[in-house]
Each structure stands twice: as structure tokens, then as C-alpha cells.
mmCIF file of C-alpha atoms in Angstrom:
data_model
loop_
_atom_site.group_PDB
_atom_site.id
_atom_site.type_symbol
_atom_site.label_atom_id
_atom_site.label_comp_id
_atom_site.label_asym_id
_atom_site.label_seq_id
_atom_site.Cartn_x
_atom_site.Cartn_y
_atom_site.Cartn_z
ATOM 1 C CA UNK R 213 66.248 110.900 149.481
ATOM 2 C CA UNK R 214 64.473 113.380 147.377
ATOM 3 C CA UNK R 215 61.583 113.664 146.085
ATOM 4 C CA UNK R 216 59.287 111.715 143.293
ATOM 5 C CA UNK R 217 62.577 109.164 143.614
ATOM 6 C CA UNK R 218 65.399 111.043 143.108
ATOM 7 C CA UNK R 219 68.217 109.824 145.387
ATOM 8 C CA UNK R 220 71.282 110.034 145.926
ATOM 9 C CA UNK R 221 71.947 106.116 144.653
ATOM 10 C CA UNK R 222 70.327 107.519 141.441
ATOM 11 C CA UNK R 223 72.247 109.576 140.577
ATOM 12 C CA UNK R 224 75.223 107.714 141.505
ATOM 13 C CA UNK R 225 74.199 105.156 139.008
ATOM 14 C CA UNK R 226 73.231 107.974 136.299
ATOM 15 C CA UNK R 227 76.166 108.536 135.931
ATOM 16 C CA UNK R 228 78.569 105.158 135.909
ATOM 17 C CA UNK R 229 75.712 104.534 133.266
ATOM 18 C CA UNK R 230 76.884 107.467 130.423
ATOM 19 C CA UNK R 231 81.212 106.746 132.285
ATOM 20 C CA UNK R 232 81.846 105.996 128.758
ATOM 21 C CA UNK R 233 80.633 108.735 127.403
ATOM 22 C CA UNK R 234 79.865 111.763 129.409
ATOM 23 C CA UNK R 235 82.553 113.930 129.658
ATOM 24 C CA UNK R 236 83.766 116.273 132.733
ATOM 25 C CA UNK R 237 83.419 119.597 131.005
ATOM 26 C CA UNK R 238 86.654 122.406 132.656
ATOM 27 C CA UNK R 239 85.360 124.938 135.036
ATOM 28 C CA UNK R 240 86.892 128.188 133.873
ATOM 29 C CA UNK R 241 87.524 131.054 135.935
ATOM 30 C CA UNK R 242 86.522 134.663 134.043
ATOM 31 C CA UNK R 243 87.885 137.863 136.139
ATOM 32 C CA UNK R 244 85.692 139.530 133.261
ATOM 33 C CA UNK R 245 82.225 138.669 135.018
ATOM 34 C CA UNK R 246 83.582 137.932 138.475
ATOM 35 C CA UNK R 247 84.928 141.957 138.733
ATOM 36 C CA UNK R 248 81.232 142.661 136.566
ATOM 37 C CA UNK R 249 78.479 141.269 139.221
ATOM 38 C CA UNK R 250 80.890 141.227 141.795
ATOM 39 C CA UNK R 251 82.554 138.775 143.395
ATOM 40 C CA UNK R 252 83.848 135.382 143.057
ATOM 41 C CA UNK R 253 82.336 133.590 140.011
ATOM 42 C CA UNK R 254 83.409 130.395 137.642
ATOM 43 C CA UNK R 255 81.444 129.308 134.876
ATOM 44 C CA UNK R 256 80.777 125.005 134.186
ATOM 45 C CA UNK R 257 80.916 125.047 130.431
ATOM 46 C CA UNK R 258 78.718 122.224 129.766
ATOM 47 C CA UNK R 259 78.252 124.244 126.809
ATOM 48 C CA UNK R 260 81.792 121.639 125.255
ATOM 49 C CA UNK R 261 79.116 118.607 125.960
ATOM 50 C CA UNK R 262 79.322 116.182 123.647
ATOM 51 C CA UNK R 263 76.113 116.860 121.301
ATOM 52 C CA UNK R 264 76.304 120.826 122.858
ATOM 53 C CA UNK R 265 74.341 120.889 126.229
ATOM 54 C CA UNK R 266 73.910 118.399 129.116
ATOM 55 C CA UNK R 267 70.953 116.707 127.865
ATOM 56 C CA UNK R 268 73.261 113.733 127.121
ATOM 57 C CA UNK R 269 73.595 113.041 130.912
ATOM 58 C CA UNK R 270 69.728 112.340 131.266
ATOM 59 C CA UNK R 271 69.513 110.671 128.244
ATOM 60 C CA UNK R 272 71.935 108.339 128.837
ATOM 61 C CA UNK R 273 70.410 107.344 132.166
ATOM 62 C CA UNK R 274 67.245 107.415 130.746
ATOM 63 C CA UNK R 275 68.936 104.053 128.370
ATOM 64 C CA UNK R 276 70.302 102.508 131.205
ATOM 65 C CA UNK R 277 67.033 102.174 133.286
ATOM 66 C CA UNK R 278 65.134 101.599 130.004
ATOM 67 C CA UNK R 279 67.560 98.583 129.750
ATOM 68 C CA UNK R 280 68.308 96.249 126.691
ATOM 69 C CA UNK R 281 64.574 94.830 127.459
ATOM 70 C CA UNK R 282 62.652 98.398 128.274
ATOM 71 C CA UNK R 283 64.917 99.823 124.391
ATOM 72 C CA UNK R 284 64.119 96.768 122.519
ATOM 73 C CA UNK R 285 60.989 98.734 120.183
ATOM 74 C CA UNK R 286 63.551 102.143 120.369
ATOM 75 C CA UNK R 287 62.766 105.241 121.844
ATOM 76 C CA UNK R 288 61.064 108.273 120.941
ATOM 77 C CA UNK R 289 61.396 112.093 121.812
ATOM 78 C CA UNK R 290 60.242 115.500 122.022
ATOM 79 C CA UNK R 291 62.259 118.617 122.790
ATOM 80 C CA UNK R 292 63.189 121.849 120.613
ATOM 81 C CA UNK R 293 66.676 121.003 119.706
ATOM 82 C CA UNK R 294 69.399 119.144 122.342
ATOM 83 C CA UNK R 295 67.148 116.571 124.202
ATOM 84 C CA UNK R 296 66.523 115.456 120.283
ATOM 85 C CA UNK R 297 70.111 115.723 119.585
ATOM 86 C CA UNK R 298 70.904 114.380 122.858
ATOM 87 C CA UNK R 299 68.589 111.206 122.526
ATOM 88 C CA UNK R 300 70.093 110.649 119.233
ATOM 89 C CA UNK R 301 73.223 110.464 120.777
ATOM 90 C CA UNK R 302 72.612 108.282 123.037
ATOM 91 C CA UNK R 303 70.588 106.142 120.443
ATOM 92 C CA UNK R 304 72.966 105.726 118.505
ATOM 93 C CA UNK R 305 76.029 105.048 121.107
ATOM 94 C CA UNK R 306 73.666 102.287 122.714
ATOM 95 C CA UNK R 307 72.664 101.263 119.049
ATOM 96 C CA UNK R 308 69.177 101.620 119.909
ATOM 97 C CA UNK R 309 66.621 103.205 116.794
ATOM 98 C CA UNK R 310 65.456 106.322 117.770
ATOM 99 C CA UNK R 311 62.727 108.560 116.903
ATOM 100 C CA UNK R 312 62.401 112.425 117.284
ATOM 101 C CA UNK R 313 59.311 114.998 117.225
ATOM 102 C CA UNK R 314 60.673 118.520 117.200
ATOM 103 C CA UNK R 315 58.387 121.847 116.721
ATOM 104 C CA UNK R 316 57.806 123.366 113.595
ATOM 105 C CA UNK R 317 59.766 126.312 114.840
ATOM 106 C CA UNK R 318 62.647 124.724 115.949
ATOM 107 C CA UNK R 319 66.009 125.595 114.811
ATOM 108 C CA UNK R 320 67.475 124.607 111.940
ATOM 109 C CA UNK R 321 70.799 123.660 113.275
ATOM 110 C CA UNK R 322 69.414 121.612 116.056
ATOM 111 C CA UNK R 323 67.250 119.434 114.069
ATOM 112 C CA UNK R 324 69.964 119.000 111.142
ATOM 113 C CA UNK R 325 72.027 118.441 113.587
ATOM 114 C CA UNK R 326 70.093 115.606 114.755
ATOM 115 C CA UNK R 327 69.515 113.386 112.014
ATOM 116 C CA UNK R 328 73.156 113.267 111.097
ATOM 117 C CA UNK R 329 73.206 111.277 114.299
ATOM 118 C CA UNK R 330 70.877 109.336 112.584
ATOM 119 C CA UNK R 331 67.702 110.317 114.183
ATOM 120 C CA UNK R 332 64.022 109.711 112.722
ATOM 121 C CA UNK R 333 63.287 113.821 112.914
ATOM 122 C CA UNK R 334 59.794 114.856 112.131
ATOM 123 C CA UNK R 335 58.451 118.440 112.712
ATOM 124 C CA UNK R 336 55.492 118.340 115.240
ATOM 125 C CA UNK R 337 53.139 121.414 115.082
ATOM 126 C CA UNK R 338 54.465 124.987 117.214
ATOM 127 C CA UNK R 339 55.415 124.111 120.664
ATOM 128 C CA UNK R 340 56.874 121.623 122.620
ATOM 129 C CA UNK R 341 53.380 120.569 124.316
ATOM 130 C CA UNK R 342 52.172 119.024 120.971
ATOM 131 C CA UNK R 343 55.793 117.278 120.082
ATOM 132 C CA UNK R 344 55.216 116.142 123.414
ATOM 133 C CA UNK R 345 51.687 114.804 122.476
ATOM 134 C CA UNK R 346 52.614 113.091 118.774
ATOM 135 C CA UNK R 347 56.080 111.137 121.194
ATOM 136 C CA UNK R 348 53.268 109.911 123.338
ATOM 137 C CA UNK R 349 50.917 108.973 121.314
ATOM 138 C CA UNK R 350 54.366 106.949 118.789
ATOM 139 C CA UNK R 351 54.967 105.479 121.864
ATOM 140 C CA UNK R 352 51.652 104.155 122.684
ATOM 141 C CA UNK R 353 52.460 102.313 118.830
ATOM 142 C CA UNK R 354 55.960 100.744 120.576
ATOM 143 C CA UNK R 355 59.219 103.162 121.474
ATOM 144 C CA UNK R 356 60.176 104.197 125.148
ATOM 145 C CA UNK R 357 59.239 107.542 125.411
ATOM 146 C CA UNK R 358 63.017 109.591 126.648
ATOM 147 C CA UNK R 359 60.778 112.475 128.240
ATOM 148 C CA UNK R 360 63.384 116.089 127.301
ATOM 149 C CA UNK R 361 62.770 116.298 132.077
ATOM 150 C CA UNK R 362 59.712 115.072 133.131
ATOM 151 C CA UNK R 363 61.513 112.048 134.987
ATOM 152 C CA UNK R 364 63.272 110.443 138.163
ATOM 153 C CA UNK R 365 66.015 108.816 135.666
ATOM 154 C CA UNK R 366 66.732 112.191 132.780
ATOM 155 C CA UNK R 367 66.624 114.172 136.365
ATOM 156 C CA UNK R 368 69.328 111.927 138.150
ATOM 157 C CA UNK R 369 71.765 111.891 134.490
ATOM 158 C CA UNK R 370 71.435 115.658 134.697
ATOM 159 C CA UNK R 371 72.502 115.909 138.997
ATOM 160 C CA UNK R 372 75.763 114.917 137.909
ATOM 161 C CA UNK R 373 77.074 117.163 137.246
ATOM 162 C CA UNK R 374 76.181 118.071 140.512
ATOM 163 C CA UNK R 375 78.418 116.174 141.971
ATOM 164 C CA UNK R 376 80.731 117.081 138.626
ATOM 165 C CA UNK R 377 80.730 120.658 140.647
ATOM 166 C CA UNK R 378 80.543 119.028 144.460
ATOM 167 C CA UNK R 379 84.756 117.844 143.622
ATOM 168 C CA UNK R 380 85.066 120.001 141.283
ATOM 169 C CA UNK R 381 85.023 123.698 142.683
ATOM 170 C CA UNK R 382 86.084 124.468 145.817
ATOM 171 C CA UNK R 383 84.608 126.323 148.821
ATOM 172 C CA UNK R 384 81.468 126.411 146.805
ATOM 173 C CA UNK R 385 78.771 128.845 147.955
ATOM 174 C CA UNK R 386 76.222 129.609 145.137
ATOM 175 C CA UNK R 387 75.656 127.883 141.865
ATOM 176 C CA UNK R 388 72.993 130.376 139.147
ATOM 177 C CA UNK R 389 71.214 127.693 136.834
ATOM 178 C CA UNK R 390 69.328 127.815 133.389
ATOM 179 C CA UNK R 391 65.930 127.274 134.037
ATOM 180 C CA UNK R 392 62.828 125.394 131.344
ATOM 181 C CA UNK R 393 61.065 122.191 132.550
ATOM 182 C CA UNK R 394 63.279 121.854 135.489
ATOM 183 C CA UNK R 395 65.554 118.935 134.514
ATOM 184 C CA UNK R 396 69.169 120.223 135.168
ATOM 185 C CA UNK R 397 68.102 122.928 137.815
ATOM 186 C CA UNK R 398 66.149 120.031 140.051
ATOM 187 C CA UNK R 399 69.153 117.416 139.032
ATOM 188 C CA UNK R 400 71.507 119.505 140.208
ATOM 189 C CA UNK R 401 70.241 120.647 143.097
ATOM 190 C CA UNK R 402 68.977 117.570 144.054
ATOM 191 C CA UNK R 403 71.963 116.180 143.970
ATOM 192 C CA UNK R 404 74.207 119.241 145.635
ATOM 193 C CA UNK R 405 72.047 119.517 148.332
ATOM 194 C CA UNK R 406 72.373 115.620 149.829
ATOM 195 C CA UNK R 407 75.408 116.461 150.788
ATOM 196 C CA UNK R 408 75.975 119.552 150.624
ATOM 197 C CA UNK R 409 72.171 121.282 151.760
ATOM 198 C CA UNK R 410 73.640 124.903 153.074
ATOM 199 C CA UNK R 411 75.013 125.945 149.538
ATOM 200 C CA UNK R 412 72.270 128.105 147.625
ATOM 201 C CA UNK R 413 70.662 127.274 143.879
ATOM 202 C CA UNK R 414 68.957 130.151 142.280
ATOM 203 C CA UNK R 415 67.431 129.462 139.173
ATOM 204 C CA UNK R 416 67.017 131.926 135.539
ATOM 205 C CA UNK R 417 64.151 131.670 133.936
ATOM 206 C CA UNK R 418 62.862 134.129 130.253
ATOM 207 C CA UNK R 419 60.798 135.880 130.763
ATOM 208 C CA UNK R 420 60.717 137.389 127.053
ATOM 209 C CA UNK R 421 58.032 134.945 124.682
ATOM 210 C CA UNK R 422 59.306 134.188 122.254
ATOM 211 C CA UNK R 423 62.613 134.623 123.534
ATOM 212 C CA UNK R 424 65.866 133.874 122.042
ATOM 213 C CA UNK R 425 66.567 131.598 125.271
ATOM 214 C CA UNK R 426 64.786 128.836 123.208
ATOM 215 C CA UNK R 427 65.946 126.105 124.613
ATOM 216 C CA UNK R 428 63.489 127.240 128.231
ATOM 217 C CA UNK R 429 61.214 127.940 126.314
ATOM 218 C CA UNK R 430 59.185 125.943 128.571
ATOM 219 C CA UNK R 431 55.439 126.812 130.359
ATOM 220 C CA UNK R 432 56.025 125.835 133.697
ATOM 221 C CA UNK R 433 57.725 122.588 135.171
ATOM 222 C CA UNK R 434 56.967 119.198 135.405
ATOM 223 C CA UNK R 435 54.578 116.594 137.710
ATOM 224 C CA UNK R 436 58.337 115.230 139.147
ATOM 225 C CA UNK R 437 60.371 119.037 138.193
ATOM 226 C CA UNK R 438 58.853 121.341 140.381
ATOM 227 C CA UNK R 439 58.245 119.448 143.589
ATOM 228 C CA UNK R 440 62.655 119.684 143.229
ATOM 229 C CA UNK R 441 62.480 122.732 142.165
ATOM 230 C CA UNK R 442 59.783 124.440 145.137
ATOM 231 C CA UNK R 443 62.337 122.130 147.455
ATOM 232 C CA UNK R 444 66.029 123.046 146.599
ATOM 233 C CA UNK R 445 65.124 127.281 144.335
ATOM 234 C CA UNK R 446 66.218 129.579 147.729
ATOM 235 C CA UNK R 447 64.832 132.121 144.157
ATOM 236 C CA UNK R 448 63.900 131.786 140.607
ATOM 237 C CA UNK R 449 64.521 134.803 138.576
ATOM 238 C CA UNK R 450 63.859 136.494 134.890
ATOM 239 C CA UNK R 451 66.246 138.028 132.448
ATOM 240 C CA UNK R 452 64.923 139.343 128.939
ATOM 241 C CA UNK R 453 66.173 139.193 125.876
ATOM 242 C CA UNK R 454 68.208 142.190 125.678
ATOM 243 C CA UNK R 455 70.079 140.603 128.610
ATOM 244 C CA UNK R 456 70.096 137.450 127.495
ATOM 245 C CA UNK R 457 71.729 138.785 124.344
ATOM 246 C CA UNK R 458 74.731 140.573 125.639
ATOM 247 C CA UNK R 459 75.768 138.117 128.238
ATOM 248 C CA UNK R 460 76.266 135.650 124.943
ATOM 249 C CA UNK R 461 78.477 138.474 123.094
ATOM 250 C CA UNK R 462 80.158 138.759 126.363
ATOM 251 C CA UNK R 463 80.988 135.564 126.481
ATOM 252 C CA UNK R 464 82.092 135.396 123.249
ATOM 253 C CA UNK R 465 84.535 137.856 123.022
ATOM 254 C CA UNK R 466 86.378 137.506 126.496
ATOM 255 C CA UNK R 467 85.652 133.934 127.146
ATOM 256 C CA UNK R 468 85.819 132.623 123.461
ATOM 257 C CA UNK R 469 82.494 130.783 124.989
ATOM 258 C CA UNK R 470 80.139 130.286 121.657
ATOM 259 C CA UNK R 471 76.873 129.879 124.645
ATOM 260 C CA UNK R 472 73.041 129.038 123.459
ATOM 261 C CA UNK R 473 70.988 131.942 124.743
ATOM 262 C CA UNK R 474 69.222 129.212 127.483
ATOM 263 C CA UNK R 475 73.390 128.707 129.120
ATOM 264 C CA UNK R 476 73.719 132.200 129.222
ATOM 265 C CA UNK R 477 70.923 133.383 131.264
ATOM 266 C CA UNK R 478 73.074 132.640 134.184
ATOM 267 C CA UNK R 479 75.695 135.057 133.383
ATOM 268 C CA UNK R 480 73.188 137.500 131.847
ATOM 269 C CA UNK R 481 71.172 137.257 136.145
ATOM 270 C CA UNK R 482 74.623 138.691 137.035
ATOM 271 C CA UNK R 483 75.838 141.340 135.389
ATOM 272 C CA UNK R 484 72.647 142.590 135.591
ATOM 273 C CA UNK R 485 72.586 142.791 139.168
ATOM 274 C CA UNK R 486 69.264 141.068 139.238
ATOM 275 C CA UNK R 487 71.395 137.860 141.566
ATOM 276 C CA UNK R 488 74.505 138.791 143.605
ATOM 277 C CA UNK R 489 77.681 136.208 143.158
ATOM 278 C CA UNK R 490 77.156 135.320 147.341
ATOM 279 C CA UNK R 491 78.740 137.084 150.173
ATOM 280 C CA UNK R 492 81.369 134.611 151.158
ATOM 281 C CA UNK R 493 82.801 131.328 148.380
ATOM 282 C CA UNK R 494 82.659 130.173 145.156
ATOM 283 C CA UNK R 495 80.077 131.326 143.064
ATOM 284 C CA UNK R 496 78.958 128.522 139.853
ATOM 285 C CA UNK R 497 77.273 130.262 136.611
ATOM 286 C CA UNK R 498 76.200 127.016 134.581
ATOM 287 C CA UNK R 499 76.283 127.027 130.439
ATOM 288 C CA UNK R 500 73.736 124.860 129.753
ATOM 289 C CA UNK R 501 74.217 125.024 126.013
ATOM 290 C CA UNK R 502 76.101 126.261 123.350
ATOM 291 C CA UNK R 503 74.245 125.742 120.254
ATOM 292 C CA UNK R 504 72.971 128.859 118.812
ATOM 293 C CA UNK R 505 71.480 129.043 115.266
ATOM 294 C CA UNK R 506 74.628 130.876 113.229
ATOM 295 C CA UNK R 507 71.937 133.751 111.719
ATOM 296 C CA UNK R 508 70.830 134.716 115.347
ATOM 297 C CA UNK R 509 74.072 134.797 116.510
ATOM 298 C CA UNK R 510 75.739 136.445 114.150
ATOM 299 C CA UNK R 511 72.907 139.068 114.196
ATOM 300 C CA UNK R 512 73.327 139.474 118.278
ATOM 301 C CA UNK R 513 76.768 139.986 116.948
ATOM 302 C CA UNK R 514 76.227 142.691 115.133
ATOM 303 C CA UNK R 515 73.332 144.562 117.573
ATOM 304 C CA UNK R 516 75.898 144.581 119.369
ATOM 305 C CA UNK R 517 78.137 145.827 117.904
ATOM 306 C CA UNK R 518 75.847 148.578 116.475
ATOM 307 C CA UNK R 519 75.267 149.477 120.791
ATOM 308 C CA UNK R 520 78.785 149.569 121.222
ATOM 309 C CA UNK R 521 78.965 152.047 119.051
ATOM 310 C CA UNK R 522 81.595 149.854 116.732
ATOM 311 C CA UNK R 523 78.842 149.203 113.340
ATOM 312 C CA UNK R 524 78.111 152.796 112.131
ATOM 313 C CA UNK R 525 75.216 152.740 109.604
ATOM 314 C CA UNK R 526 74.410 156.014 108.017
ATOM 315 C CA UNK R 527 71.659 157.617 106.203
ATOM 316 C CA UNK R 528 72.863 161.144 103.970
ATOM 317 C CA UNK R 529 71.630 162.756 100.388
ATOM 318 C CA UNK R 530 74.023 163.298 97.447
ATOM 319 C CA UNK R 531 73.955 165.374 94.412
ATOM 320 C CA UNK R 532 72.976 163.006 91.658
ATOM 321 C CA UNK R 533 76.456 163.548 89.666
ATOM 322 C CA UNK R 534 78.600 162.150 88.982
ATOM 323 C CA UNK R 535 81.984 161.624 91.860
ATOM 324 C CA UNK R 536 79.740 162.918 94.392
ATOM 325 C CA UNK R 537 79.500 159.527 96.108
ATOM 326 C CA UNK R 538 83.488 158.965 95.640
ATOM 327 C CA UNK R 539 83.964 162.506 96.830
ATOM 328 C CA UNK R 540 81.530 161.114 100.065
ATOM 329 C CA UNK R 541 83.642 157.376 100.829
ATOM 330 C CA UNK R 542 87.413 159.187 100.033
ATOM 331 C CA UNK R 543 86.395 160.868 103.162
ATOM 332 C CA UNK R 544 85.560 157.720 105.129
ATOM 333 C CA UNK R 545 88.613 156.413 104.640
ATOM 334 C CA UNK R 546 90.786 159.446 105.818
ATOM 335 C CA UNK R 547 88.306 159.290 109.350
ATOM 336 C CA UNK R 548 89.982 155.181 109.373
ATOM 337 C CA UNK R 549 86.587 153.795 109.779
ATOM 338 C CA UNK R 550 86.142 150.696 107.512
ATOM 339 C CA UNK R 551 83.162 150.775 105.085
ATOM 340 C CA UNK R 552 81.756 146.946 104.616
ATOM 341 C CA UNK R 553 77.882 148.108 102.581
ATOM 342 C CA UNK R 554 77.288 151.334 101.036
ATOM 343 C CA UNK R 555 73.654 151.542 98.904
ATOM 344 C CA UNK R 556 71.720 154.195 96.980
ATOM 345 C CA UNK R 557 68.212 154.055 98.115
ATOM 346 C CA UNK R 558 66.374 156.191 96.262
ATOM 347 C CA UNK R 559 62.439 155.229 97.455
ATOM 348 C CA UNK R 560 60.870 156.042 100.485
ATOM 349 C CA UNK R 561 63.295 159.478 101.485
ATOM 350 C CA UNK R 562 61.971 163.209 100.517
ATOM 351 C CA UNK R 563 64.733 163.382 97.985
ATOM 352 C CA UNK R 564 64.726 166.310 95.517
ATOM 353 C CA UNK R 565 64.718 164.991 91.644
ATOM 354 C CA UNK R 566 68.458 165.623 91.357
ATOM 355 C CA UNK R 567 69.174 163.741 94.121
ATOM 356 C CA UNK R 568 70.205 160.483 95.693
ATOM 357 C CA UNK R 569 70.357 159.318 99.429
ATOM 358 C CA UNK R 570 72.690 156.771 100.240
ATOM 359 C CA UNK R 571 73.021 154.599 103.313
ATOM 360 C CA UNK R 572 76.882 153.087 104.729
ATOM 361 C CA UNK R 573 77.065 150.290 107.120
ATOM 362 C CA UNK R 574 80.610 151.456 108.698
ATOM 363 C CA UNK R 575 83.288 149.655 111.338
ATOM 364 C CA UNK R 576 84.924 151.367 113.810
ATOM 365 C CA UNK R 577 86.766 150.808 116.921
ATOM 366 C CA UNK R 578 84.408 152.614 118.787
ATOM 367 C CA UNK R 579 81.763 155.451 119.838
ATOM 368 C CA UNK R 580 84.340 157.232 120.143
ATOM 369 C CA UNK R 581 85.488 156.418 116.568
ATOM 370 C CA UNK R 582 82.355 157.457 115.573
ATOM 371 C CA UNK R 583 81.142 160.246 116.623
ATOM 372 C CA UNK R 584 84.289 161.154 115.049
ATOM 373 C CA UNK R 585 83.383 160.163 112.071
ATOM 374 C CA UNK R 586 80.106 161.322 111.619
ATOM 375 C CA UNK R 587 82.061 165.195 113.011
ATOM 376 C CA UNK R 588 83.867 164.815 110.217
ATOM 377 C CA UNK R 589 80.444 164.362 107.726
ATOM 378 C CA UNK R 590 78.629 166.855 108.884
ATOM 379 C CA UNK R 591 81.794 169.211 108.912
ATOM 380 C CA UNK R 592 82.266 167.854 105.105
ATOM 381 C CA UNK R 593 78.594 169.999 104.780
ATOM 382 C CA UNK R 594 76.703 166.045 104.687
ATOM 383 C CA UNK R 595 73.006 166.017 107.291
ATOM 384 C CA UNK R 596 73.521 162.223 108.251
ATOM 385 C CA UNK R 597 70.916 160.882 110.478
ATOM 386 C CA UNK R 598 72.442 157.950 112.714
ATOM 387 C CA UNK R 599 70.425 154.459 111.700
#
């Protein structure tokens, strides 16, 4: 028996409760990540779960525990997005009315997805804590509260992922799991350690505030999850947004997986050398969700391309005469670079009365090609600065 009533039997019951809805998500090998991290690493692709995250497991477990009588007046929850979608999906699957309170700054894509599942979505305050307060007040009027993490039934539901790891990963030695409120980490750890106490569980949280890992932007674990984390986690590591962004891009480029910031923190820690794979056996990085805002993902990709030299932004000056821009663009074309955007800049730059500044956004094949483009422009007599 684990602390806070998260027993082996409770996890097994939670698995049965969601068996008709929860997907058994794949466990994927990654040579790129394994080589970069220095050991055998596999990915538990929970970003491919229904609703795009592990949260569905806990939501279904909670609704089953409430039963028809407990759900008679509907359910209410508070969430930055993934828990909201999961509760809405589970409620629709079980025919239960659902109301959701989300932070004012919650990603638009997640809020819209929740509403599309039939839930009533209300924005309440700047933080998850303020939304929880609003949800509790609403629950006092009748609906049952479905907490995002601090509930034994929710934790047991998330623990069903741990059962899949026990069954699907030979020589399981280490698990790297995202930590926000701690529901996933606590559930997985409790389920795994019930039969395999030697498996090491490492938690990873977001260091920055605010963070692109909005799904785990929780200040501290709860009364249920805190003792479980204290008992089961070997270590709790923090990673910054720069490391998280690089992990998201690598997962997209090499593994062809769209993973949100919260879901990528384990891979980020491995790639940054903050977590080492097990010396023997297999290390699992749990990709806990894939519901990333498209605008954020696009910005992260552009930033990555710029850092890698595949996206080059140059500012140069030209005589303000007909044909000047055409000659510059012809020169750029000869280097093989692809012109993405060109813009005249006449304000904020010290210019001669007969000069204009031009900003070029170029795509190149590599950082070496970017250097070639800059050299060709300089050789033609232009003074260009990289932005």
C-alpha cells in the first residue's frame, strides 16, 4: 500500500475503468536521443493518447470512482488545458455534464478543444490556483470536483501508464517523468515500485517562470502527491525553456513527434546532460502531452533554424535608386539561399538621405552556407549585419 491510499488494487481498478477509452500508447526507440544522452533511451509517447495527454487516464478513473450517483449533477474542474480536455472527453464518454475553469492566459487551442468536447469553459483568474478556487466554489453548488492531480483516484489513473511500462519495457531501469502537481510522477512511481522497487524514478520540472511548459507550471505538489513524490523520486531536476525548446524541435525533426513543452522536459534533461541514462538496462522518457499552441511551436522552430544557421536575417544599406534592390537579390539568388522575406527599413537606422536599409530573411541549408552568403554579400561591397 502506497501513501494517500494509492494501492495496487486501486491502480488496477483504474485501468479497468478506462479500458474502453484509453489507448495503450507506443514505446518508441530513438537512436538519436540514445546516442546524445549516452545510453539506451526509449520514449513513452503519451502525446499520442486521446485528447493529447496522459490526463485522460486519471479523469476516467475519477468518474468511475464517483459512480452514477456522484456524477448525477455533473463534474467541474480547473486546468491549464490538458486536464480540462481529458475531463471533458471522459464526461462526454460517460454522459456526464462538464464545466471547466481555465486560466485567463491558457493556450487558445486547448480551451477551444475543450469546448468542442461539449464542456462549458469559463476563464477565471491568472493562475491554476485561482481557477481551482473558482471550481471549488462551483462544486459547493452541486457538481463533483475533479482535481487535476491532488486526488488518490486521479493518481491511480495516471499510474496505469506505469503498468504499461512494466509490461512493455524489457530491462526497465530508470524512468524520467515530468513533474508539475505530481499526479503523473506519483502514479507512475507508485505503480512501478509496487513490484519493481529497484527502478529509479527521476522527476523533471520547469525552471523558468513563466515557462513554455505551461502544463507543469504548478508551484508545488499537493497533499496527496507530495508524500508520494518524497517517497518514490530519486531526484527532482529543473530544466529551462531553452533546453525544453531544443528538445521539442529534436523530437519533431528526428522522431516526427509533436510534443508540448511539459511533455518534452524529460528529453530536455537527458539532452542537456542533467539526467544520465541508466548504466545498465533501459531508460524511459515519458512524453506526457502533445497539445502545443501552433503559434508557439512555429516560433520555436524559427528560433531553432536561426540558431542552426538555416534561417539568416541580415540588415544592409543600399543606394535609394531604382535597380539597387534587384541587384542585391540577384546576388543572394546566386548563393543558393532562399528569400523568405524582404523589407525596406527607413526608420530607426542612421541613413544618408539617399540611402535605404533592407532587411532580408533567408533560408540556407546549413550554418556553413549562411557564412558563404554573408561572404558573398561582403565581397560585393555591401556592409551587412546579422540580426
